[in-house]
């Protein structure tokens, strides 16, 4: 137990699978996924979008493969990507075979939707031959008719039963490299379904609140739903589903993980909502700093507060802090200690330089420690 036990999260134990070279489950770091929205057969546009997602921190990227043209382009996309690629397959088992042969690290497919047991067996053989994992993706919006008739509506029990049925199809063919999602756009339904599934299986779980909405609404729903599950220790990989660019999904995903202390990447900003006491324009300053500091990957913290009421206290807990003062002259804190002042006109550039220097210092220290440990 840590010195701050109220922050401790006991991760659900699961077995581990590999998605390409990325471990999922079994105590591995929770991974952040997103999905491209370019036509997959436009390999150049898809690769460019994947590159932006990689720069935002994506661990895994999914691409849709609805037709032959998409799977034909997949090989080029996989070769260009720095992260594992998941092929999203619906209904047509041949697309799964083609995607596996093209180098997909994982197939997103529901075995029960692709036809006979022989077809499932073909997909399993292709996955085994190519080292592919499989992600079973149950969705409240596309439940099987017999389950809807049985339960009357999408409910946690229906989602879990669907997942277990699909799992059995893979297990019957001696395939165990799978992860499972039981997504719903209803936060309550999704959370309850994941809680039930977590108790019923030992495989890794992929979290998502599907069709969550736009950037603001979808972020709120995803944070409530996935944040609750992650706090309970449930979830091995996540995708924030937003009507926004994929790289925004990645950024929101990392912010959820950072808020829970599960993973840290880049600058964690602590900032006030601002009020009449502010010594500088906090809102615009934070917006600018967040944009200017997106290239920083080293975990560190920055407090930006407009006045001295809470500013010094927050600065004591962060790597770098700034507190608004009078006459456009603001106090800068380094490692929690008051250090020097900066004028309003120079503030943003000054903070950017300090963050970059601190990141370089942390990276050099970590590299030296790693070298000493060898």
Coordinates of C-alpha atoms in Angstrom, one line a residue:
X1 CA 0.0 0.0 0.0
X2 CA 1.3 3.5 -0.9
X3 CA 1.6 6.5 1.5
X4 CA -1.6 7.8 -0.1
X5 CA -3.9 4.7 -0.1
X6 CA -6.9 6.6 -1.3
X7 CA -5.2 6.8 -4.7
X8 CA -4.5 3.1 -5.0
X9 CA -6.3 1.2 -7.7
X10 CA -6.3 -2.6 -7.6
X11 CA -6.2 -3.8 -11.2
X12 CA -8.4 -6.8 -12.1
X13 CA -6.2 -9.8 -12.9
X14 CA -6.4 -11.0 -16.4
X15 CA -4.3 -13.1 -18.7
X16 CA -2.2 -11.3 -21.3
X17 CA -2.4 -11.3 -25.0
X18 CA -0.2 -9.5 -27.6
X19 CA -1.5 -7.1 -30.2
X20 CA 1.5 -6.9 -32.4
X21 CA 4.3 -5.9 -30.1
X22 CA 2.0 -4.4 -27.5
X23 CA 1.0 -6.4 -24.4
X24 CA -2.6 -6.1 -23.4
X25 CA -3.8 -7.3 -20.0
X26 CA -1.8 -9.3 -17.4
X27 CA -0.6 -6.2 -15.6
X28 CA 0.6 -4.4 -18.7
X29 CA 0.0 -0.6 -18.9
X30 CA -3.6 0.3 -20.0
X31 CA -3.3 1.1 -23.7
X32 CA -5.0 3.9 -25.6
X33 CA -6.6 3.1 -29.0
X34 CA -8.3 5.1 -31.6
X35 CA -9.8 4.5 -35.1
X36 CA -9.2 6.2 -38.4
X37 CA -12.0 7.8 -40.3
X38 CA -10.3 8.2 -43.7
X39 CA -11.3 5.8 -46.5
X40 CA -9.0 2.9 -45.9
X41 CA -8.4 2.3 -49.6
X42 CA -6.8 5.8 -49.6
X43 CA -3.6 4.5 -48.0
X44 CA -1.8 7.8 -48.1
X45 CA -4.5 9.7 -46.2
X46 CA -4.9 6.8 -43.8
X47 CA -1.2 6.7 -43.0
X48 CA -1.1 10.4 -42.5
X49 CA -3.9 10.2 -40.0
X50 CA -2.3 7.3 -38.2
X51 CA 0.9 9.3 -38.0
X52 CA -1.0 12.2 -36.2
X53 CA -2.5 9.6 -33.8
X54 CA 1.0 8.2 -33.1
X55 CA 2.3 11.6 -32.3
X56 CA -0.6 12.1 -29.9
X57 CA 0.4 8.9 -28.2
X58 CA -1.8 6.2 -29.6
X59 CA -0.6 2.7 -28.7
X60 CA -2.9 0.9 -31.2
X61 CA -4.9 2.1 -34.2
X62 CA -7.9 0.5 -35.7
X63 CA -8.9 0.8 -39.4
X64 CA -12.2 -0.3 -41.0
X65 CA -12.0 -3.0 -43.7
X66 CA -15.4 -3.1 -45.3
X67 CA -14.3 -4.2 -48.8
X68 CA -11.6 -5.7 -50.9
X69 CA -10.1 -2.3 -51.8
X70 CA -9.6 -1.6 -48.1
X71 CA -7.8 -4.9 -47.3
X72 CA -5.7 -4.5 -50.5
X73 CA -4.4 -1.2 -49.1
X74 CA -3.9 -2.6 -45.6
X75 CA -0.5 -4.1 -46.2
X76 CA 1.0 -0.7 -47.2
X77 CA -0.7 0.9 -44.1
X78 CA 0.6 -1.8 -41.7
X79 CA 4.2 -1.4 -43.1
X80 CA 4.1 2.4 -42.6
X81 CA 2.5 2.4 -39.2
X82 CA 4.7 2.5 -36.0
X83 CA 1.9 1.0 -33.9
X84 CA -0.1 -2.2 -34.3
X85 CA -3.1 -2.0 -36.6
X86 CA -6.4 -3.6 -35.8
X87 CA -8.6 -4.5 -38.8
X88 CA -12.3 -3.8 -38.2
X89 CA -14.4 -6.5 -39.9
X90 CA -18.1 -6.8 -40.1
X91 CA -20.0 -9.9 -41.4
X92 CA -17.7 -10.9 -44.3
X93 CA -15.2 -13.5 -43.2
X94 CA -13.1 -13.2 -46.3
X95 CA -12.1 -9.6 -45.3
X96 CA -10.8 -11.1 -42.0
X97 CA -8.7 -13.6 -44.0
X98 CA -7.3 -10.9 -46.2
X99 CA -6.6 -8.5 -43.3
X100 CA -4.7 -11.3 -41.4
X101 CA -2.6 -12.0 -44.5
X102 CA -2.0 -8.3 -44.9
X103 CA -0.3 -8.0 -41.5
X104 CA -3.1 -6.8 -39.2
X105 CA -2.1 -7.3 -35.5
X106 CA -5.7 -7.9 -34.5
X107 CA -9.0 -8.6 -36.1
X108 CA -12.1 -6.9 -34.6
X109 CA -14.8 -9.4 -35.4
X110 CA -17.8 -11.1 -33.8
X111 CA -17.5 -14.8 -34.7
X112 CA -21.2 -15.3 -34.5
X113 CA -21.8 -12.7 -37.3
X114 CA -19.6 -14.3 -40.0
X115 CA -21.6 -17.5 -40.7
X116 CA -20.9 -21.2 -40.2
X117 CA -18.5 -22.9 -37.9
X118 CA -16.4 -23.6 -40.9
X119 CA -16.0 -19.9 -41.6
X120 CA -15.1 -19.3 -38.0
X121 CA -12.5 -22.0 -38.3
X122 CA -11.0 -20.4 -41.4
X123 CA -10.7 -17.1 -39.6
X124 CA -9.1 -18.7 -36.6
X125 CA -6.6 -20.6 -38.8
X126 CA -5.7 -17.3 -40.5
X127 CA -5.3 -15.5 -37.2
X128 CA -3.0 -18.3 -35.8
X129 CA -1.0 -18.5 -39.0
X130 CA -0.4 -14.7 -38.9
X131 CA 0.0 -14.1 -35.2
X132 CA -3.2 -12.1 -35.0
X133 CA -5.2 -11.5 -31.9
X134 CA -9.0 -11.1 -32.1
X135 CA -11.2 -8.5 -30.4
X136 CA -14.8 -9.6 -29.8
X137 CA -16.8 -6.4 -30.0
X138 CA -20.3 -6.6 -28.6
X139 CA -22.4 -3.5 -29.0
X140 CA -25.8 -2.7 -27.5
X141 CA -26.9 -1.3 -30.8
X142 CA -26.4 -4.5 -32.8
X143 CA -27.3 -7.3 -30.4
X144 CA -28.5 -10.6 -31.9
X145 CA -32.2 -10.9 -32.5
X146 CA -32.6 -13.9 -30.2
X147 CA -31.1 -12.0 -27.3
X148 CA -33.3 -9.0 -27.9
X149 CA -36.3 -11.4 -27.9
X150 CA -35.1 -13.1 -24.8
X151 CA -34.4 -10.0 -22.7
X152 CA -36.8 -7.5 -24.4
X153 CA -34.2 -4.8 -24.7
X154 CA -30.4 -4.3 -24.5
X155 CA -29.4 -5.0 -20.9
X156 CA -26.2 -6.0 -19.1
X157 CA -27.2 -9.7 -19.1
X158 CA -27.8 -9.6 -22.8
X159 CA -24.5 -8.0 -23.6
X160 CA -22.6 -10.5 -21.4
X161 CA -24.4 -13.5 -22.8
X162 CA -23.6 -12.3 -26.4
X163 CA -19.9 -11.9 -25.4
X164 CA -19.8 -15.4 -23.8
X165 CA -21.4 -16.9 -26.9
X166 CA -18.8 -15.4 -29.1
X167 CA -16.0 -16.4 -26.8
X168 CA -17.2 -20.0 -26.9
X169 CA -17.0 -20.0 -30.7
X170 CA -13.3 -19.1 -30.4
X171 CA -12.6 -21.5 -27.6
X172 CA -14.2 -24.4 -29.5
X173 CA -11.5 -23.8 -32.1
X174 CA -8.8 -23.7 -29.4
X175 CA -8.2 -19.9 -29.9
X176 CA -7.5 -17.9 -26.8
X177 CA -5.7 -14.8 -28.0
X178 CA -8.7 -12.5 -27.6
X179 CA -10.0 -9.5 -25.8
X180 CA -13.6 -8.5 -25.4
X181 CA -15.7 -5.3 -25.4
X182 CA -19.3 -4.9 -24.3
X183 CA -20.0 -1.3 -25.4
X184 CA -23.1 0.8 -25.1
X185 CA -23.9 4.5 -25.6
X186 CA -25.8 4.3 -22.2
X187 CA -23.2 4.9 -19.5
X188 CA -25.1 2.9 -16.9
X189 CA -25.6 -0.1 -19.3
X190 CA -22.0 -0.2 -20.3
X191 CA -20.6 0.0 -16.8
X192 CA -22.9 -2.7 -15.5
X193 CA -22.2 -4.9 -18.4
X194 CA -18.4 -4.6 -18.0
X195 CA -18.7 -5.2 -14.3
X196 CA -20.6 -8.5 -14.9
X197 CA -18.2 -9.5 -17.7
X198 CA -15.2 -8.8 -15.6
X199 CA -16.4 -11.4 -13.1
X200 CA -17.2 -14.0 -15.7
X201 CA -14.0 -14.1 -17.8
X202 CA -10.2 -13.9 -17.4
X203 CA -9.4 -12.3 -20.8
X204 CA -8.4 -8.7 -21.2
X205 CA -11.2 -6.2 -21.6
X206 CA -11.4 -3.3 -24.1
X207 CA -13.3 -0.4 -22.7
X208 CA -15.5 2.1 -24.5
X209 CA -18.7 4.1 -24.3
X210 CA -19.8 3.8 -27.9
X211 CA -21.3 6.7 -29.9
X212 CA -20.5 9.0 -26.9
X213 CA -21.0 12.2 -28.9
X214 CA -19.0 15.3 -29.7
X215 CA -15.8 16.5 -28.1
X216 CA -17.3 17.9 -25.0
X217 CA -20.3 15.6 -24.4
X218 CA -18.4 12.5 -25.5
X219 CA -15.5 13.4 -23.2
X220 CA -17.8 13.7 -20.2
X221 CA -19.7 10.4 -20.9
X222 CA -16.4 8.5 -21.6
X223 CA -14.8 10.0 -18.5
X224 CA -17.7 9.0 -16.3
X225 CA -18.1 5.5 -17.7
X226 CA -14.6 4.4 -18.4
X227 CA -13.2 6.4 -15.5
X228 CA -15.5 4.5 -13.1
X229 CA -14.5 1.2 -14.5
X230 CA -10.8 2.0 -14.5
X231 CA -11.1 3.2 -10.9
X232 CA -12.6 -0.2 -10.1
X233 CA -9.6 -1.7 -11.7
X234 CA -11.5 -2.9 -14.7
X235 CA -10.0 -2.4 -18.2
X236 CA -6.9 -3.2 -20.1
X237 CA -7.2 -1.0 -23.2
X238 CA -9.5 1.9 -24.0
X239 CA -10.9 3.8 -26.9
X240 CA -12.7 7.1 -26.5
X241 CA -15.4 7.3 -29.2
X242 CA -15.9 10.9 -30.2
X243 CA -17.4 12.7 -33.1
X244 CA -14.0 14.4 -33.4
X245 CA -10.6 13.8 -35.0
X246 CA -9.0 10.5 -33.9
X247 CA -6.0 12.3 -32.3
X248 CA -8.5 14.1 -30.0
X249 CA -9.7 10.7 -28.9
X250 CA -6.1 9.8 -28.0
X251 CA -5.6 13.0 -26.0
X252 CA -8.8 12.5 -24.1
X253 CA -7.9 8.9 -23.4
X254 CA -4.6 9.9 -21.9
X255 CA -6.2 12.6 -19.8
X256 CA -8.6 10.0 -18.3
X257 CA -5.6 7.8 -17.5
X258 CA -3.6 10.7 -16.2
X259 CA -6.4 11.9 -13.9
X260 CA -6.5 8.4 -12.3
X261 CA -2.7 8.1 -12.1
X262 CA -2.8 5.0 -14.2
X263 CA -0.5 6.3 -16.9
X264 CA 1.4 9.6 -17.4
X265 CA 2.4 11.1 -20.6
X266 CA 3.3 14.7 -21.3
X267 CA 2.4 17.7 -19.2
X268 CA -0.4 17.4 -16.6
X269 CA -1.8 20.9 -16.2
X270 CA -3.4 22.1 -13.0
X271 CA -5.2 25.4 -13.6
X272 CA -7.9 27.5 -12.1
X273 CA -11.1 28.5 -13.8
X274 CA -10.1 32.2 -13.2
X275 CA -12.0 35.0 -11.5
X276 CA -11.7 38.7 -10.9
X277 CA -8.6 38.2 -8.8
X278 CA -6.6 36.8 -11.7
X279 CA -3.4 38.6 -12.5
X280 CA -3.3 37.4 -16.1
X281 CA -5.7 35.9 -18.6
X282 CA -5.7 32.3 -17.3
X283 CA -8.1 30.8 -19.8
X284 CA -6.2 32.0 -22.9
X285 CA -2.8 31.3 -21.3
X286 CA -3.8 27.6 -20.5
X287 CA -5.2 27.1 -24.0
X288 CA -1.9 28.5 -25.6
X289 CA 0.3 26.4 -23.3
X290 CA -1.6 23.2 -23.9
X291 CA -1.1 23.7 -27.7
X292 CA 2.5 24.7 -27.4
X293 CA 3.4 21.8 -25.1
X294 CA 1.7 19.0 -27.0
X295 CA 5.2 17.8 -28.2
X296 CA 6.3 17.1 -24.7
X297 CA 6.0 13.3 -23.9
X298 CA 7.9 13.3 -20.6
X299 CA 5.5 13.0 -17.7
X300 CA 5.6 16.2 -15.6
X301 CA 3.2 18.7 -14.0
X302 CA 2.5 22.4 -14.5
X303 CA 0.3 24.6 -12.3
X304 CA -1.1 27.8 -13.8
X305 CA -3.2 29.9 -11.3
X306 CA -4.3 33.4 -11.6
X307 CA -3.7 34.7 -8.1
X308 CA -2.0 33.9 -4.7
X309 CA -5.0 32.4 -3.0
X310 CA -4.4 28.8 -4.1
X311 CA -1.5 29.4 -6.4
X312 CA 1.4 28.8 -4.0
X313 CA -0.2 25.7 -2.6
X314 CA -0.8 24.1 -6.0
X315 CA 2.7 25.1 -7.1
X316 CA 4.2 23.2 -4.2
X317 CA 2.8 20.0 -5.7
X318 CA 4.0 20.5 -9.3
X319 CA 7.3 20.6 -11.2
X320 CA 6.7 24.1 -12.5
X321 CA 4.2 26.6 -11.4
X322 CA 3.2 30.2 -12.1
X323 CA 1.0 32.4 -10.0
X324 CA -0.5 35.7 -11.0
X325 CA 0.8 38.8 -9.3
X326 CA 0.2 42.5 -9.5
X327 CA 1.3 45.0 -12.2
X328 CA 1.9 42.2 -14.7
X329 CA 4.6 40.6 -12.7
X330 CA 4.1 36.9 -11.8
X331 CA 5.8 34.4 -9.5
X332 CA 7.5 31.3 -11.0
X333 CA 8.0 28.2 -8.9
X334 CA 10.4 25.4 -9.7
X335 CA 10.0 22.0 -8.0
X336 CA 7.5 23.6 -5.6
X337 CA 9.8 26.4 -4.4
X338 CA 9.5 30.1 -5.3
X339 CA 12.3 31.0 -7.7
X340 CA 11.8 34.1 -9.7
X341 CA 9.4 36.5 -11.4
X342 CA 8.4 36.9 -15.0
X343 CA 6.7 39.8 -16.8
X344 CA 3.3 39.2 -18.4
X345 CA 4.6 39.7 -22.0
X346 CA 7.3 37.1 -21.6
X347 CA 5.3 34.6 -19.6
X348 CA 4.2 32.0 -22.1
X349 CA 7.5 31.8 -23.9
X350 CA 9.3 31.6 -20.6
X351 CA 7.1 28.7 -19.3
X352 CA 7.5 26.8 -22.5
X353 CA 11.3 27.1 -22.2
X354 CA 11.2 26.0 -18.6
X355 CA 9.0 22.9 -19.4
X356 CA 11.2 21.9 -22.3
X357 CA 14.3 22.2 -20.1
X358 CA 12.7 20.2 -17.3
X359 CA 11.7 17.5 -19.7
X360 CA 15.2 17.3 -21.0
X361 CA 16.5 17.1 -17.5
X362 CA 14.1 14.3 -16.6
X363 CA 15.0 12.4 -19.7
X364 CA 18.7 12.7 -19.1
X365 CA 18.3 11.5 -15.5
X366 CA 16.2 8.5 -16.5
X367 CA 18.7 7.6 -19.2
X368 CA 21.5 7.8 -16.8
X369 CA 19.6 5.6 -14.3
X370 CA 18.9 3.0 -16.9
X371 CA 22.5 3.0 -18.0
X372 CA 23.6 2.5 -14.4
X373 CA 21.2 -0.4 -13.9
X374 CA 22.7 -2.3 -16.9

